[in-house]
Coordinates of C-alpha atoms (C1' of nucleotides) in Angstrom, one line a residue:
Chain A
X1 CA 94.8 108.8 151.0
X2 CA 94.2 111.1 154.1
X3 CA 90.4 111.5 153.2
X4 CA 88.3 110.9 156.3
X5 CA 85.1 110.5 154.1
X6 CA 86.5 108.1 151.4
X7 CA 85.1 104.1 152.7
X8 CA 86.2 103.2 155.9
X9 CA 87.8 99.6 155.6
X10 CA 87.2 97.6 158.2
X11 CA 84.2 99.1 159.9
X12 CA 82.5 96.2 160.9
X13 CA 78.6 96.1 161.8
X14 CA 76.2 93.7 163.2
X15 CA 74.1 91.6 160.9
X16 CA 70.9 93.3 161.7
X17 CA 72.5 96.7 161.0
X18 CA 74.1 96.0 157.7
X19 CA 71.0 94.1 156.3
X20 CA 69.1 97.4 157.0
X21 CA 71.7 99.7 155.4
X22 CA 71.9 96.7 152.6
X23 CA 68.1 97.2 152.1
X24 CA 68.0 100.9 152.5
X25 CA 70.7 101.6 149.7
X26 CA 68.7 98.6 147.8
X27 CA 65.8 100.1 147.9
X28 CA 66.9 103.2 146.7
X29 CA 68.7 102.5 143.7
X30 CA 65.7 99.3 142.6
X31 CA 63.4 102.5 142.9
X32 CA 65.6 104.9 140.6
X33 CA 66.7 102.2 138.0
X34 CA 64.4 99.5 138.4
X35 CA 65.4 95.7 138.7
X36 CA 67.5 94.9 135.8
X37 CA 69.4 98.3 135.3
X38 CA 70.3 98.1 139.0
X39 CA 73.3 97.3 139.5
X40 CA 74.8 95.5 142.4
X41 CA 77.8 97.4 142.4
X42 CA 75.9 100.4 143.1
X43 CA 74.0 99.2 145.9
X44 CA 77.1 98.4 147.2
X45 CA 79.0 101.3 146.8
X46 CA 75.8 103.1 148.5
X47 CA 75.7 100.8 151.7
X48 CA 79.5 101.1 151.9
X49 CA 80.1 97.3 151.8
X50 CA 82.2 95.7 148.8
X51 CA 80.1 94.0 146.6
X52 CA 80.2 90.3 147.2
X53 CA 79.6 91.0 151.0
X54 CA 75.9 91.2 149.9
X55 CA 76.2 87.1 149.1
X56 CA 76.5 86.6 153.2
X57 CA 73.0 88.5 153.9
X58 CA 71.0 88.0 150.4
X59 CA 71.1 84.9 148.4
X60 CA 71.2 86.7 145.2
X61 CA 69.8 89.7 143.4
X62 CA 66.0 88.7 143.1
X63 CA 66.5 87.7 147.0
X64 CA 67.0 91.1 147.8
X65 CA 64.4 92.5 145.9
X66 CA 61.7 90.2 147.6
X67 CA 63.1 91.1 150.6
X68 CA 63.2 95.1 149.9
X69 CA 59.4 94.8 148.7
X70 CA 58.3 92.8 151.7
X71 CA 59.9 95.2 154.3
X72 CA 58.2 98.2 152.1
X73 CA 54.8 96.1 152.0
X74 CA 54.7 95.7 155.4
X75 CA 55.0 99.2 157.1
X76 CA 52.8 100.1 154.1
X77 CA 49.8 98.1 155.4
X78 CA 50.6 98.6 159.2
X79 CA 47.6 101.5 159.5
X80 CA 45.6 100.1 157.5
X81 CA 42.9 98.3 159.4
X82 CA 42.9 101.4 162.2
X83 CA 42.2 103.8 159.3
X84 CA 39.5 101.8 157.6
X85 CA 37.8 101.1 160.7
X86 CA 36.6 105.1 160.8
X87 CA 35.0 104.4 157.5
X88 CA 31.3 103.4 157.6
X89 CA 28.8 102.2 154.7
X90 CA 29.1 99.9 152.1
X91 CA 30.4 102.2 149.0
X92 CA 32.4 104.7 151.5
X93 CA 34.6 101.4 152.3
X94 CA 35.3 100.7 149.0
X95 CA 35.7 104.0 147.9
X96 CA 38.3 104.2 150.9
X97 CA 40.0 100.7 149.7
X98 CA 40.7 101.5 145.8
X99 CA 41.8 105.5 146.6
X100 CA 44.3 103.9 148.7
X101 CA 45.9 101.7 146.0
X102 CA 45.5 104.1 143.6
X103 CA 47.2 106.1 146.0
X104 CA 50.0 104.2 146.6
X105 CA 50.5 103.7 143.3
X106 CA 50.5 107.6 142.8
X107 CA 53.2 108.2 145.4
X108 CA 55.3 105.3 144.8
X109 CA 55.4 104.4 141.2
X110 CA 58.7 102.2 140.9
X111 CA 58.1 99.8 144.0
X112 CA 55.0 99.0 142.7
X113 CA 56.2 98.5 139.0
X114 CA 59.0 96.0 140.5
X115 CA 55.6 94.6 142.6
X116 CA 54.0 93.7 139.2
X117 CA 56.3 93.1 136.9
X118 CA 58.8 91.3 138.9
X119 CA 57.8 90.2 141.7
X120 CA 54.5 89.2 140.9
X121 CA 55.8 87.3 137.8
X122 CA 58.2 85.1 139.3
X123 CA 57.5 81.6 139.2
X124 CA 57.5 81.0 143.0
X125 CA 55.7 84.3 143.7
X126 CA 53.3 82.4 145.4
X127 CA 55.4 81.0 147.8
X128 CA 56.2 84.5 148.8
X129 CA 55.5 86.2 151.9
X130 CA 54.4 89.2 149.8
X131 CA 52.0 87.1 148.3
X132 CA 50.3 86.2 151.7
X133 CA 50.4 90.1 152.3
X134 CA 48.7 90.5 149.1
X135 CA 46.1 88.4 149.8
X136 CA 45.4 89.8 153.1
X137 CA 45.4 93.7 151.7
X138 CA 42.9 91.9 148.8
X139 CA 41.0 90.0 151.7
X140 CA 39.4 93.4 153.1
X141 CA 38.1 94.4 149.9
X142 CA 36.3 91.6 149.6
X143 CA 35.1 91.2 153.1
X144 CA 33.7 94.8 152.7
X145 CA 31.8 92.9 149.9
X146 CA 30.3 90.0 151.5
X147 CA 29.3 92.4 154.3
X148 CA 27.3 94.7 151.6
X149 CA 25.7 91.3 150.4
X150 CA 25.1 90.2 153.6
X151 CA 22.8 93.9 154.1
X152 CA 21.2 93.0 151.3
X153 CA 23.0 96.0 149.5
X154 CA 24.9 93.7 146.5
X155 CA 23.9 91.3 144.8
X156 CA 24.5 88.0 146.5
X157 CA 24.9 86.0 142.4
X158 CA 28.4 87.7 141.7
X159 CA 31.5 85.9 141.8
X160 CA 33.5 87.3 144.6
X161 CA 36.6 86.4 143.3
X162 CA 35.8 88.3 140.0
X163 CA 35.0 91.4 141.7
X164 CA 38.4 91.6 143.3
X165 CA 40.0 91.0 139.9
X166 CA 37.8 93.6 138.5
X167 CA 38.7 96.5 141.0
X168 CA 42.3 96.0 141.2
X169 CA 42.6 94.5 137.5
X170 CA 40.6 98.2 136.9
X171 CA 43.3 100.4 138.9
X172 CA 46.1 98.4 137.2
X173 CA 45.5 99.3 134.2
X174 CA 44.3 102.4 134.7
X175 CA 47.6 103.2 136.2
X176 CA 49.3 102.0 133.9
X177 CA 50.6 105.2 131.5
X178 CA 51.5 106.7 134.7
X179 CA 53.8 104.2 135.8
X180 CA 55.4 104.6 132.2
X181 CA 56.1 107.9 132.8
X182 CA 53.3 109.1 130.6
X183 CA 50.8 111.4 132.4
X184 CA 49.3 111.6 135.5
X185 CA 46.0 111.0 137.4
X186 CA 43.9 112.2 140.0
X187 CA 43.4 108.8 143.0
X188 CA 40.3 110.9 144.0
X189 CA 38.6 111.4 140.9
X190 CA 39.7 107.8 139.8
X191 CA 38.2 106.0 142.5
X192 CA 35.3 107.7 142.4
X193 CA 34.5 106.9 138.7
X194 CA 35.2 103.1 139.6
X195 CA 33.3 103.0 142.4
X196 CA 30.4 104.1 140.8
X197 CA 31.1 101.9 137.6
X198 CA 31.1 98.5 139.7
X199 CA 28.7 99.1 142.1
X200 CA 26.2 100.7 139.1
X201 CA 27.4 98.8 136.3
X202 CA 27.0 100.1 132.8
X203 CA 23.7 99.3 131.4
X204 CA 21.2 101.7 132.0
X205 CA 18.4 100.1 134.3
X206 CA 16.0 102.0 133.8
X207 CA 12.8 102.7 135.7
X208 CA 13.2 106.4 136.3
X209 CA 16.4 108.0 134.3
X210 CA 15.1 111.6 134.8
X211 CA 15.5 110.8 138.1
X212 CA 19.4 112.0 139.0
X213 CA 20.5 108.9 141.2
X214 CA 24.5 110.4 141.4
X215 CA 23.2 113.6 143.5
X216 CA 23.4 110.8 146.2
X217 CA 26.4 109.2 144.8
X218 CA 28.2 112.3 144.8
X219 CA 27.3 113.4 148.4
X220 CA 28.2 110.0 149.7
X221 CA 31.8 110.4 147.6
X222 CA 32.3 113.5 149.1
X223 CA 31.4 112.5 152.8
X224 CA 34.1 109.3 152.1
X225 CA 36.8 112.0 151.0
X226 CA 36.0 113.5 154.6
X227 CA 36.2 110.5 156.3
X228 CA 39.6 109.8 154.4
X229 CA 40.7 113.2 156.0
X230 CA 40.1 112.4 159.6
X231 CA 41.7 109.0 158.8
X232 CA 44.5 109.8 157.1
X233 CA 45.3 113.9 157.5
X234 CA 47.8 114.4 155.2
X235 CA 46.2 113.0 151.5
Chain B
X1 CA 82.6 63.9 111.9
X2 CA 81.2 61.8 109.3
X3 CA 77.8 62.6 110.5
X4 CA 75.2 64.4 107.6
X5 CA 72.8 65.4 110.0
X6 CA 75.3 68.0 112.1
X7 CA 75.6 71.9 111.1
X8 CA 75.9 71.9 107.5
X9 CA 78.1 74.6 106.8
X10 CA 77.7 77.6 105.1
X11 CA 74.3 76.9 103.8
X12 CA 73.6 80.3 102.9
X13 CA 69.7 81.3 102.8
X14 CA 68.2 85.0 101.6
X15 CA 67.3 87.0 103.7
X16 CA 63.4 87.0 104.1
X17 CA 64.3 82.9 105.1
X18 CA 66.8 83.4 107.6
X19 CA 64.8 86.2 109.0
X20 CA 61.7 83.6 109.2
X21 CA 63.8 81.1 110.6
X22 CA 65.1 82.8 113.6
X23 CA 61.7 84.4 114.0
X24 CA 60.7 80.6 114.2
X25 CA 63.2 79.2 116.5
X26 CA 62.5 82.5 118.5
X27 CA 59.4 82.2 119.5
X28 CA 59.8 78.7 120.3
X29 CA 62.5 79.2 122.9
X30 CA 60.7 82.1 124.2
X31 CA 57.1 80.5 124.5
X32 CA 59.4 77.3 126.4
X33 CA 61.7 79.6 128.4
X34 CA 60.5 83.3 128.8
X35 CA 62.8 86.3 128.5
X36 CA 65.0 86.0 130.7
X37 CA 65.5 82.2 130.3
X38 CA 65.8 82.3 127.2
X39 CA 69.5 82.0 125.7
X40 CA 70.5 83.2 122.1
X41 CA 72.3 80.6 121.8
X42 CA 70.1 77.9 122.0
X43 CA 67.7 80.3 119.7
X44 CA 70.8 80.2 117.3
X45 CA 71.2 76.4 117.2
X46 CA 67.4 75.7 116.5
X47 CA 67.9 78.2 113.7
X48 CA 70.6 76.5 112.3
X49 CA 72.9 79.8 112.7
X50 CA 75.3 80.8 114.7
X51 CA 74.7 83.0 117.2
X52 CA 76.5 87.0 115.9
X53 CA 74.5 86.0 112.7
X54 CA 71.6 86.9 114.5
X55 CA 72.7 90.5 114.9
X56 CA 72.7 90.8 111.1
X57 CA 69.2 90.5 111.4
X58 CA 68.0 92.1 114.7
X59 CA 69.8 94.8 116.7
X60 CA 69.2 92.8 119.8
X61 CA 67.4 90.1 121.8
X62 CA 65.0 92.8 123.1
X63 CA 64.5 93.5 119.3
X64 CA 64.4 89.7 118.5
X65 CA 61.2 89.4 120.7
X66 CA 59.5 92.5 119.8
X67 CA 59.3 91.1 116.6
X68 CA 58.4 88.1 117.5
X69 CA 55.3 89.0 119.3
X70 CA 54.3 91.7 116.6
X71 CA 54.3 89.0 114.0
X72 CA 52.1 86.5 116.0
X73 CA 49.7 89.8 117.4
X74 CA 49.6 90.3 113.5
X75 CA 48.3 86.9 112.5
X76 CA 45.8 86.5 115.1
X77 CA 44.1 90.1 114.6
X78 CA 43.5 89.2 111.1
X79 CA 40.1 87.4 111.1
X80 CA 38.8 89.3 113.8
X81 CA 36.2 91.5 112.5
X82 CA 35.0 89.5 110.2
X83 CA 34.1 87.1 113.0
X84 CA 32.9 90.1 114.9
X85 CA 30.8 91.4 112.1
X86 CA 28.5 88.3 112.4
X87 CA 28.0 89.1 116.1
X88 CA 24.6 91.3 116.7
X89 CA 23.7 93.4 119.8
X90 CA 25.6 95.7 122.7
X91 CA 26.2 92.5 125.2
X92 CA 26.4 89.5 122.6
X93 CA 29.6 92.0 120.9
X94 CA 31.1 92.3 124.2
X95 CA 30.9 89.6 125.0
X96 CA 32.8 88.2 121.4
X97 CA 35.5 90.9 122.8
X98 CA 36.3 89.3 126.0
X99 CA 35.8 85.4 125.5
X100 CA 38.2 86.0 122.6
X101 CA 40.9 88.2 124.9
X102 CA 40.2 84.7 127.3
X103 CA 40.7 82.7 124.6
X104 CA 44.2 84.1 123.1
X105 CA 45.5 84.1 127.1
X106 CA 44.3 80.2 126.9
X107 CA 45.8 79.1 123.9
X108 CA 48.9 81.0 124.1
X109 CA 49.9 81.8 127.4
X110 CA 53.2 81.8 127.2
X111 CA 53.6 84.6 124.4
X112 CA 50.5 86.8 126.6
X113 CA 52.8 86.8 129.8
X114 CA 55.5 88.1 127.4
X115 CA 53.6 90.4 126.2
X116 CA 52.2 91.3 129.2
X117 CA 55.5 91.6 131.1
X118 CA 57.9 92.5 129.1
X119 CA 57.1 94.8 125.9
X120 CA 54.4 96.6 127.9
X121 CA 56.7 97.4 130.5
X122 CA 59.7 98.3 128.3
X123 CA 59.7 102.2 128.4
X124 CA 59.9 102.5 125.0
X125 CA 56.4 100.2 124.4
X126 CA 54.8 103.2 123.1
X127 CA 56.4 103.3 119.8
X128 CA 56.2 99.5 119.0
X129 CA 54.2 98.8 116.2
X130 CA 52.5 96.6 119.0
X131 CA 51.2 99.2 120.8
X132 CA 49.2 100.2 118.0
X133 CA 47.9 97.1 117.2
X134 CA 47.1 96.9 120.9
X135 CA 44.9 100.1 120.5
X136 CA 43.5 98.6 117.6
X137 CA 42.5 95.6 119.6
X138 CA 40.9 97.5 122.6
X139 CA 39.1 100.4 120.4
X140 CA 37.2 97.5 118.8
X141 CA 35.6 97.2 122.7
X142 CA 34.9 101.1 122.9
X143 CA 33.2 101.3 120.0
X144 CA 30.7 98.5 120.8
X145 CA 30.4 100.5 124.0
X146 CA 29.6 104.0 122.5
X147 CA 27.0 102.4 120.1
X148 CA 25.5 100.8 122.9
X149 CA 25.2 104.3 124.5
X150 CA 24.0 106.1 121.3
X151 CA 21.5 103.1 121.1
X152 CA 20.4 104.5 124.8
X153 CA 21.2 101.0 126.2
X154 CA 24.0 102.4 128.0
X155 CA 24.6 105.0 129.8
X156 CA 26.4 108.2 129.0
X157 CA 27.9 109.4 132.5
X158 CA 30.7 106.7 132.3
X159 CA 34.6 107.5 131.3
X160 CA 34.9 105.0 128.4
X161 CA 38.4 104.5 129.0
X162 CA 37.6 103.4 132.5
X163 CA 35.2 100.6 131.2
X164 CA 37.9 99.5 129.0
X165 CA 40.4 99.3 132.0
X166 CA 37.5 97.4 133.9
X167 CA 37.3 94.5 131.2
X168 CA 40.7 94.3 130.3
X169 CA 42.2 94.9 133.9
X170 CA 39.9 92.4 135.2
X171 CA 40.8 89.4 132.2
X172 CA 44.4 90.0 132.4
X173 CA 44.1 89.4 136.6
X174 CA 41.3 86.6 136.6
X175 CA 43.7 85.0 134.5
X176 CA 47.2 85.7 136.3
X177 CA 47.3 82.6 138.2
X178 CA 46.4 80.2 135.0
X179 CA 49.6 82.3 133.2
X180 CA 51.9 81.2 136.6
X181 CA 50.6 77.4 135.8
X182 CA 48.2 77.5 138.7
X183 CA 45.2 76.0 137.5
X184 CA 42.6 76.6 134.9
X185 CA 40.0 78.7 133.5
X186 CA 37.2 78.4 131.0
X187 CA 37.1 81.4 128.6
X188 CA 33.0 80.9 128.2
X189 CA 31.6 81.2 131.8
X190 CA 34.6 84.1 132.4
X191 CA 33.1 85.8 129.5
X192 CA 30.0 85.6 130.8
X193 CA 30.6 87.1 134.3
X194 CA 32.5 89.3 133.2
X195 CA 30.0 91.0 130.5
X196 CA 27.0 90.3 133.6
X197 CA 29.3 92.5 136.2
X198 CA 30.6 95.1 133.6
X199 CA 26.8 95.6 132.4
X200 CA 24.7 94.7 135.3
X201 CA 27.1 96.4 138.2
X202 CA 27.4 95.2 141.5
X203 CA 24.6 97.0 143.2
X204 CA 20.7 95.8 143.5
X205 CA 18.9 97.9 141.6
X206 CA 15.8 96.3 142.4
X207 CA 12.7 96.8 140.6
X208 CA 11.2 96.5 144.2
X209 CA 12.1 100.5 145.4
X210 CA 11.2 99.2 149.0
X211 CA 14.1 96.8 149.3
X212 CA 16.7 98.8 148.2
X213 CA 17.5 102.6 150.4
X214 CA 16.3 105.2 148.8
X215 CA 17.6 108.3 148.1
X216 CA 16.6 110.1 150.9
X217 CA 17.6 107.6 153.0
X218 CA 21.1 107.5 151.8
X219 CA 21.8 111.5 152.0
X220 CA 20.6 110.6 155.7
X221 CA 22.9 107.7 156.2
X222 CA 25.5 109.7 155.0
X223 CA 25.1 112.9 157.0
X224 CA 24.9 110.7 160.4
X225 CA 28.5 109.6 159.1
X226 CA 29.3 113.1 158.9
X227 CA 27.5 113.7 162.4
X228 CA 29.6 110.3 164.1
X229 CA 33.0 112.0 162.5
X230 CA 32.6 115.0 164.4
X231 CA 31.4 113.4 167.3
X232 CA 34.4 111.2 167.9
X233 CA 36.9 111.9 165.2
X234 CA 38.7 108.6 166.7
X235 CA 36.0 106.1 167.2
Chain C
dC1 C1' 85.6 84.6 85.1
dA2 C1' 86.5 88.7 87.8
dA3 C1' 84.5 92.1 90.8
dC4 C1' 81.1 92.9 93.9
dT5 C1' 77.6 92.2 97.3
dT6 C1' 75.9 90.0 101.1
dA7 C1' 75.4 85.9 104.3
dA8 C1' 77.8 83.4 107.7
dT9 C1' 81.5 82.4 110.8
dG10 C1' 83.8 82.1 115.3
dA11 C1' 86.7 84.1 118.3
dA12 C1' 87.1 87.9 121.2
dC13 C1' 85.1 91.4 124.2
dT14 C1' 82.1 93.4 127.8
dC15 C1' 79.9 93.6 131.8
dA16 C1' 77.3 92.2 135.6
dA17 C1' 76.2 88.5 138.9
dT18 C1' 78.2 85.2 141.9
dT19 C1' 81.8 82.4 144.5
dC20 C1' 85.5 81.7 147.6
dA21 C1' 89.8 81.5 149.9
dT22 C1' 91.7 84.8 152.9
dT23 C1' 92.0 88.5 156.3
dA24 C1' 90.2 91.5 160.0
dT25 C1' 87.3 92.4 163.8
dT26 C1' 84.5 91.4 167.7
dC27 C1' 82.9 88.5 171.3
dC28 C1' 83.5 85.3 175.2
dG29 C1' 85.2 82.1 178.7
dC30 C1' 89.1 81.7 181.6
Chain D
dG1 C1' 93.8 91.1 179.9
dC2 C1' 94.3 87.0 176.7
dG3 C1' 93.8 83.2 173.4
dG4 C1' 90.7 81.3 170.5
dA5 C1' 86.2 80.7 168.4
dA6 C1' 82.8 83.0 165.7
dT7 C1' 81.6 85.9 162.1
dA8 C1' 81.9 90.3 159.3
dA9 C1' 84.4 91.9 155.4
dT10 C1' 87.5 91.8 151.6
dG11 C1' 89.0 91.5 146.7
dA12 C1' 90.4 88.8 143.3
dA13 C1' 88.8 85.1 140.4
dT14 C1' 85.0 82.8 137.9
dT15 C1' 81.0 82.3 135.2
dG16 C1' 77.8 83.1 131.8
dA17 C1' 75.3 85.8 129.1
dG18 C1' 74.8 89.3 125.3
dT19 C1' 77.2 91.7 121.8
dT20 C1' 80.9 93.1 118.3
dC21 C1' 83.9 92.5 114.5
dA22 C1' 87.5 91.2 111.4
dT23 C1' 87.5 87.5 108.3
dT24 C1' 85.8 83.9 105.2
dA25 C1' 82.5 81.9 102.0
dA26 C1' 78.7 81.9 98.9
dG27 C1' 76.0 83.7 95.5
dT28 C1' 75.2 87.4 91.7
dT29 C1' 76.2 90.3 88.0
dG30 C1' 78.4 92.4 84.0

DNA sequence: CAACTTAATGAACTCAATTCATTATTCCGC
DNA sequence: GCGGAATAATGAATTGAGTTCATTAAGTTG
């Protein structure tokens, strides 16, 4: 009972403070167990607070999840527009827009498998403020779209609302082994093979096929990949 | 207590019955409820059991719905290549594929978000007899696609796996909001975009060369990127 | 009809989320 | 400084679901 570093009772901290160290110790164990082998007690023990003095901050377990996601969501897209505005041309944008998911996803598997398969699935997901974040990470993608229709680039006779669900429905699945814990993948090389499968599509149209139209493909790949290294210096 | 119509007791059935039976009052509850909602013992009282019999049966409720769903993936993969094997040509057999995936998510969206959310995520999805059934289901799409690029209608410098993230991906997240009862779709004119952007591509590829840059032009465009990112590496 | 096999019961158990009456600590006006 | 309001923190009790198991009942077989 003389231990200094056993839990100090009484210690008592300001709201704002606990609710971080409440969402830090959350965070931490919803990323090693995931939602429903996390256990309250845990988080508790790990933010140094008895258990039911979560109930005062979080209205229950799924409350602190939405919160921990949003709070992760949000410093997650705070660079995003600054680092995107360096990136110029229609396919480099895009390219630049699908690495980063895919990215994200590669660094940090278990948020985003408790953004999709909890979160996401909740009946009043919509009512969310991660949704509204969603939409505005999904918005850009699609703006870069309109803008490549508006240059006469894209076709102007393709659902916009179907492309979106095609590029991130396409990473989503794509990831999807990985965030199993079965193999892994390469955000580069993946975004480049779906850039290049929207924007071309798969049928062959044909005039010249001897004609190599990816030697431009790939320099204009490998010129976004610099652009992502100015942008963002440590990918 | 006189009543006929209440629990009659010790009504004893063989096995393949009782097994049905739960099965039965299973998916019911689950397609009304979802996982989570779902309570054994209600599933118990539909199926006229009480509720440890069902672990005679099942090792668990996660067992209980594996089974369920592999018994109704079962049924409805049954006709299916004989329907497909009436269907002639690359896009008219892909497009079978995906107005049927619609379809099933239509009809039974319930058991899909089940399927969707909670055997697929389980880490041990991999070994359900689902899985396989699930490959099954999707190799179908790949090999229309790799006849259709033997047949030199597609082309040959795509991942196939990525094309089958691409359709699948993009179903499962055009129809995400339907599946949170948001809404409506209509399999037929989903099917068709779907099959026009998968095949056709986002790009113009005019016939017109003028209208669209050329290849010179976009090794230029892409150098003067280069050029502006050394210029100002923060503009 | 006796022995055996197997279906069915229902109460007890476990374990995690949640509630709440109570206690301790800090803040604030006097 | 000091008394009292506000609020942070406690820990024991409650709930509610899945799961287990010793026991009983029903059918089957020789």
């Amino acid at each position: 009972m003389a231990g200094t570093g056993t839990r100090r009772k009484g210690l008592r901290l300001s709201r704002e403070r606990r609710v971080a160290e409440i969402m830090a110790a959350a965070r931490a164990v919803f990323r090693e167990k995931g939602y429903d082998e996390a256990l309250l007690s845990e988080i508790a023990e790990r933010a140094q607070v008895v258990e039911g003095n979560i109930y005062r901050y979080f209205d229950n377990k799924r409350d602190l999840l939405v919160k921990v996601i949003e709070d992760w969501y949000e410093t997650m897209l705070a660079d995003y527009d600054q680092q995107l505005s360096r990136i110029h041309g229609t396919r480099a944008r895009l390219n630049f827009m699908i690495w980063r998911h895919l990215k994200t996803v590669h660094d940090e598997p278990s948020l985003c498998q408790l953004m999709f398969l909890h979160l996401r699935t909740w009946p009043d997901y919509s009512s969310t403020a991660v949704h509204e974040l969603n939409r505005e990470y999904t918005r850009r993608t699609l703006d870069i779209v309109r803008e490549g229709i508006e240059a006469g680039e894209l076709r102007d006779d393709v659902p916009l609302r179907l492309v979106r669900d095609m590029i991130y429905g396409c990473v989503e699945h794509r990831t999807w082994a990985y965030l199993r814990g079965e193999g892994d993948f390469d955000p580069d090389k993946v975004a480049d093979d779906i850039v290049d499968l929207v924007l071309g599509g798969l049928a062959r149209h044909g005039a010249r096929s001897e004609e190599r139209p990816d030697i431009a493909e790939r320099l204009e790949n490998a010129v976004a990949r610099l652009e992502r290294l100015s942008a963002h210096p440590d990918s």
